[in-house]
Amino acid sequence: GAGVSQSPSNKVTEKGKDVELRCDPISGHTALYWYRQSLGQGLEFLIYFQGNSAPDKSGLPSDRFSAERTGGSVSTLTIQRTQQEDSAVYLCASSPGTGGGQPQHFGDGTRLSIL
Amino acid sequence: AQSVTQLDSHVSVSEGTPVLLRCNYSSSYSPSLFWYVQHPNKGLQLLLKYTSAATLVKGINGFEAEFKKSETSFHLTKPSAHMSDAAEYFCVVTGSGGRRALTFGSGTRLQVQP
């Protein structure tokens, strides 16, 4: 079946612009996660959605970052007034639930480059 | 809090020889542990998972890992490396609490020489 889909696959933008990154999770998966992968920082958690519960935003690095999940499915990560340090690969993952043994399924990521 | 340490940033082996990628974890509770692989410009693919059942876990592509609580280790092995195994490998532990976000090790880049 279809896996996690992310778009765009690559995004190049100028410093100061806003960007939106999209994630389509696997159908039926209630949990959705955003991670950032950057040189020197490895993979870091950003935000988590589970069903209709309030999202866990504890990993967002600044108030320029926000995310929403509409209808419990598609999610959009928005970065406002982008900075060069925002350059990274942004990965989305989904899982059927949040039990400890539930593996997360990852998309191929969006490679964001800030000029 | 939980953490993961991958002891080698790079490992190079010859095709057909065994692979050992080392991982140590720290957790204040019984963790779930995973190994993921990432090929260039791709997302992460699950290789295998440990969730407090059998301590020797078999995964895809001939990989396996053994959970050793006394050593707090979860090393990844494969008897015979293939060229297609060249990739970045991440040892991962689940977080505590409701969200179960993953805590990643820093990764080990595996090179396979012909």
Coordinates of C-alpha atoms in Angstrom, one line a residue:
Chain A
G1 CA 0.0 0.0 0.0
A2 CA 0.9 3.7 -0.1
G3 CA 3.5 4.9 2.3
V4 CA 4.0 8.3 3.9
S5 CA 4.1 10.9 1.2
Q6 CA 5.9 14.3 1.6
S7 CA 5.9 17.2 -0.7
P8 CA 7.8 19.0 -2.1
S9 CA 10.8 16.7 -2.1
N10 CA 13.1 19.7 -2.5
K11 CA 12.5 23.4 -1.6
V12 CA 14.9 26.2 -2.1
T13 CA 13.9 29.6 -0.9
E14 CA 15.3 33.0 0.2
K15 CA 16.0 33.9 3.8
G16 CA 13.0 35.6 5.3
K17 CA 10.4 33.8 3.2
D18 CA 7.7 31.5 4.6
V19 CA 7.6 27.9 3.6
E20 CA 5.0 25.1 3.9
L21 CA 5.9 21.4 4.0
R22 CA 3.2 18.8 3.5
C23 CA 2.8 15.3 4.9
D24 CA 0.3 12.6 3.9
P25 CA 0.4 9.8 6.4
I26 CA -0.5 6.2 5.8
S27 CA -4.3 5.9 5.8
G28 CA -5.6 4.9 9.2
H29 CA -2.5 6.0 11.1
T30 CA -3.6 8.1 14.1
A31 CA -0.1 9.3 15.2
L32 CA 1.9 11.7 13.1
Y33 CA 5.4 13.0 13.9
W34 CA 7.7 15.7 12.4
Y35 CA 11.4 15.4 12.7
R36 CA 14.3 17.5 11.4
Q37 CA 17.6 16.0 10.2
S38 CA 20.5 18.4 9.9
L39 CA 24.3 18.2 9.8
G40 CA 25.7 18.4 13.3
Q41 CA 22.3 18.0 15.0
G42 CA 21.3 14.5 13.8
L43 CA 17.6 13.7 13.9
E44 CA 15.5 15.7 16.3
F45 CA 11.8 15.5 17.2
L46 CA 9.7 18.6 16.4
I47 CA 6.0 18.0 16.9
Y48 CA 3.5 15.1 17.4
F49 CA -0.2 14.7 16.7
Q50 CA -2.3 11.9 18.1
G51 CA -5.9 11.7 17.0
N52 CA -7.9 14.7 18.3
S53 CA -5.6 15.4 21.2
A54 CA -3.7 18.6 21.5
P55 CA -0.4 18.3 19.7
D56 CA 2.9 18.0 21.6
K57 CA 4.9 21.0 20.3
S58 CA 7.7 20.6 22.8
G59 CA 10.3 20.0 20.1
L60 CA 9.7 23.1 18.0
P61 CA 12.8 25.2 18.0
S62 CA 11.2 28.6 17.9
D63 CA 7.8 30.3 17.5
R64 CA 8.5 30.7 13.7
F65 CA 7.7 27.0 13.5
S66 CA 4.1 25.7 13.5
A67 CA 2.2 22.7 12.3
E68 CA -1.4 21.7 11.9
R69 CA -3.2 18.5 11.0
T70 CA -6.5 18.8 9.3
G71 CA -9.2 16.1 9.7
G72 CA -6.7 13.8 11.4
S73 CA -4.9 13.1 8.2
V74 CA -2.7 15.5 6.2
S75 CA -0.3 17.7 8.1
T76 CA 1.4 20.9 7.2
L77 CA 4.6 22.2 8.8
T78 CA 5.0 26.0 8.4
I79 CA 8.2 27.9 8.9
Q80 CA 7.9 31.7 8.9
R81 CA 10.7 34.1 8.2
T82 CA 13.1 31.4 7.3
Q83 CA 16.7 31.6 8.5
Q84 CA 19.7 29.8 7.1
E85 CA 19.9 27.5 10.1
D86 CA 16.5 26.1 9.1
S87 CA 18.2 24.4 6.2
A88 CA 17.7 20.6 6.8
V89 CA 15.7 17.6 5.8
Y90 CA 12.3 17.6 7.3
L91 CA 11.0 14.1 7.9
C92 CA 7.4 13.0 8.6
A93 CA 6.4 9.7 10.2
S94 CA 3.2 8.1 11.1
S95 CA 2.2 5.1 13.1
P96 CA -1.0 3.2 13.9
G97 CA -0.9 4.3 17.5
T98 CA 1.5 5.2 20.2
G99 CA 2.1 1.9 21.9
G100 CA 5.8 1.3 22.6
G101 CA 6.1 -1.4 20.0
Q102 CA 4.5 0.5 17.2
P103 CA 7.2 1.3 14.6
Q104 CA 7.0 4.6 12.8
H105 CA 6.9 4.7 9.1
F106 CA 8.8 7.6 7.4
G107 CA 8.4 9.5 4.3
D108 CA 11.4 10.4 2.1
G109 CA 11.6 13.9 3.5
T110 CA 11.6 17.4 2.2
R111 CA 15.1 18.9 1.7
L112 CA 14.9 22.6 2.6
S113 CA 17.6 24.9 1.5
I114 CA 17.6 28.6 2.6
L115 CA 19.8 30.9 0.6
Chain B
A1 CA 15.0 10.5 30.0
Q2 CA 16.4 8.1 27.5
S3 CA 19.4 8.3 25.2
V4 CA 21.2 6.2 22.6
T5 CA 24.9 6.0 21.8
Q6 CA 26.2 4.6 18.6
L7 CA 29.8 3.8 19.2
D8 CA 31.1 4.1 15.7
S9 CA 30.4 6.9 13.2
H10 CA 31.8 4.9 10.3
V11 CA 32.3 1.2 9.7
S12 CA 33.9 -0.3 6.6
V13 CA 33.7 -3.9 5.7
S14 CA 34.4 -6.1 2.7
E15 CA 31.6 -7.7 0.8
G16 CA 30.9 -11.1 2.2
T17 CA 32.3 -10.4 5.7
P18 CA 30.3 -9.9 8.9
V19 CA 28.8 -6.6 10.0
L20 CA 28.7 -5.3 13.5
L21 CA 27.2 -1.9 14.3
R22 CA 27.2 -1.1 18.0
C23 CA 24.6 0.6 20.1
N24 CA 24.2 1.3 23.8
Y25 CA 21.1 2.8 25.3
S26 CA 20.1 4.5 28.5
S27 CA 16.5 4.3 29.8
S28 CA 14.8 4.6 33.1
Y29 CA 12.1 2.1 32.1
S30 CA 11.8 -1.0 29.8
P31 CA 12.5 0.5 26.4
S32 CA 11.4 -0.4 22.9
L33 CA 14.4 -0.3 20.6
F34 CA 14.6 -0.1 16.9
W35 CA 17.2 -0.1 14.1
Y36 CA 16.4 2.0 11.0
V37 CA 18.4 2.3 7.8
Q38 CA 18.6 5.3 5.6
H39 CA 19.8 5.2 2.0
P40 CA 20.9 8.4 0.3
N41 CA 18.1 10.9 -0.3
K42 CA 15.6 8.5 1.2
G43 CA 13.6 8.3 4.4
L44 CA 14.2 5.9 7.2
Q45 CA 13.2 2.2 6.8
L46 CA 12.6 0.0 9.7
L47 CA 15.1 -2.9 9.9
L48 CA 13.9 -4.5 13.2
K49 CA 12.4 -3.8 16.6
Y50 CA 12.7 -5.1 20.1
T51 CA 9.7 -4.8 22.4
S52 CA 10.4 -7.0 25.4
A53 CA 9.7 -10.3 23.7
A54 CA 12.6 -12.4 22.4
T55 CA 15.9 -10.8 23.1
L56 CA 17.3 -11.9 19.7
V57 CA 15.4 -10.1 17.0
K58 CA 15.5 -10.9 13.4
G59 CA 14.9 -8.2 10.8
I60 CA 14.8 -7.7 7.1
N61 CA 17.7 -8.3 4.7
G62 CA 19.4 -10.8 7.0
F63 CA 20.0 -8.3 9.8
E64 CA 19.5 -9.2 13.5
A65 CA 20.1 -7.6 16.8
E66 CA 20.4 -8.9 20.4
F67 CA 19.0 -7.0 23.4
K68 CA 21.4 -7.4 26.4
K69 CA 19.9 -5.7 29.4
S70 CA 23.0 -6.3 31.6
E71 CA 25.1 -4.5 29.0
T72 CA 22.4 -2.0 28.0
S73 CA 23.3 -2.9 24.4
F74 CA 21.4 -3.5 21.2
H75 CA 24.1 -4.3 18.6
L76 CA 23.1 -4.9 15.0
T77 CA 24.8 -7.8 13.1
K78 CA 24.7 -9.4 9.7
P79 CA 26.7 -12.6 8.8
S80 CA 27.7 -11.5 5.3
A81 CA 27.7 -7.9 4.0
H82 CA 26.3 -7.1 0.6
M83 CA 27.1 -4.0 -1.5
S84 CA 23.5 -2.9 -1.2
D85 CA 23.9 -2.7 2.6
A86 CA 25.9 0.5 2.3
A87 CA 23.8 3.2 4.0
E88 CA 23.4 5.1 7.3
Y89 CA 22.1 3.1 10.2
F90 CA 20.3 4.5 13.3
C91 CA 19.7 2.9 16.6
V92 CA 16.6 4.3 18.2
V93 CA 14.7 4.2 21.5
T94 CA 11.2 5.2 22.1
G95 CA 10.4 8.1 24.4
S96 CA 8.4 7.9 27.6
G97 CA 5.0 9.2 28.1
G98 CA 2.1 9.5 25.6
R99 CA 3.8 10.7 22.5
R100 CA 6.4 8.0 22.1
A101 CA 8.6 10.2 19.9
L102 CA 11.8 8.5 18.9
T103 CA 15.3 9.4 20.3
F104 CA 17.9 8.7 17.6
G105 CA 21.5 7.8 17.9
S106 CA 23.9 9.8 15.9
G107 CA 24.1 7.2 13.1
T108 CA 26.7 4.8 11.7
R109 CA 27.7 5.0 8.1
L110 CA 28.4 1.6 6.7
Q111 CA 30.7 1.3 3.8
V112 CA 31.0 -2.0 1.9
Q113 CA 34.1 -2.6 -0.1
P114 CA 34.1 -4.9 -3.1

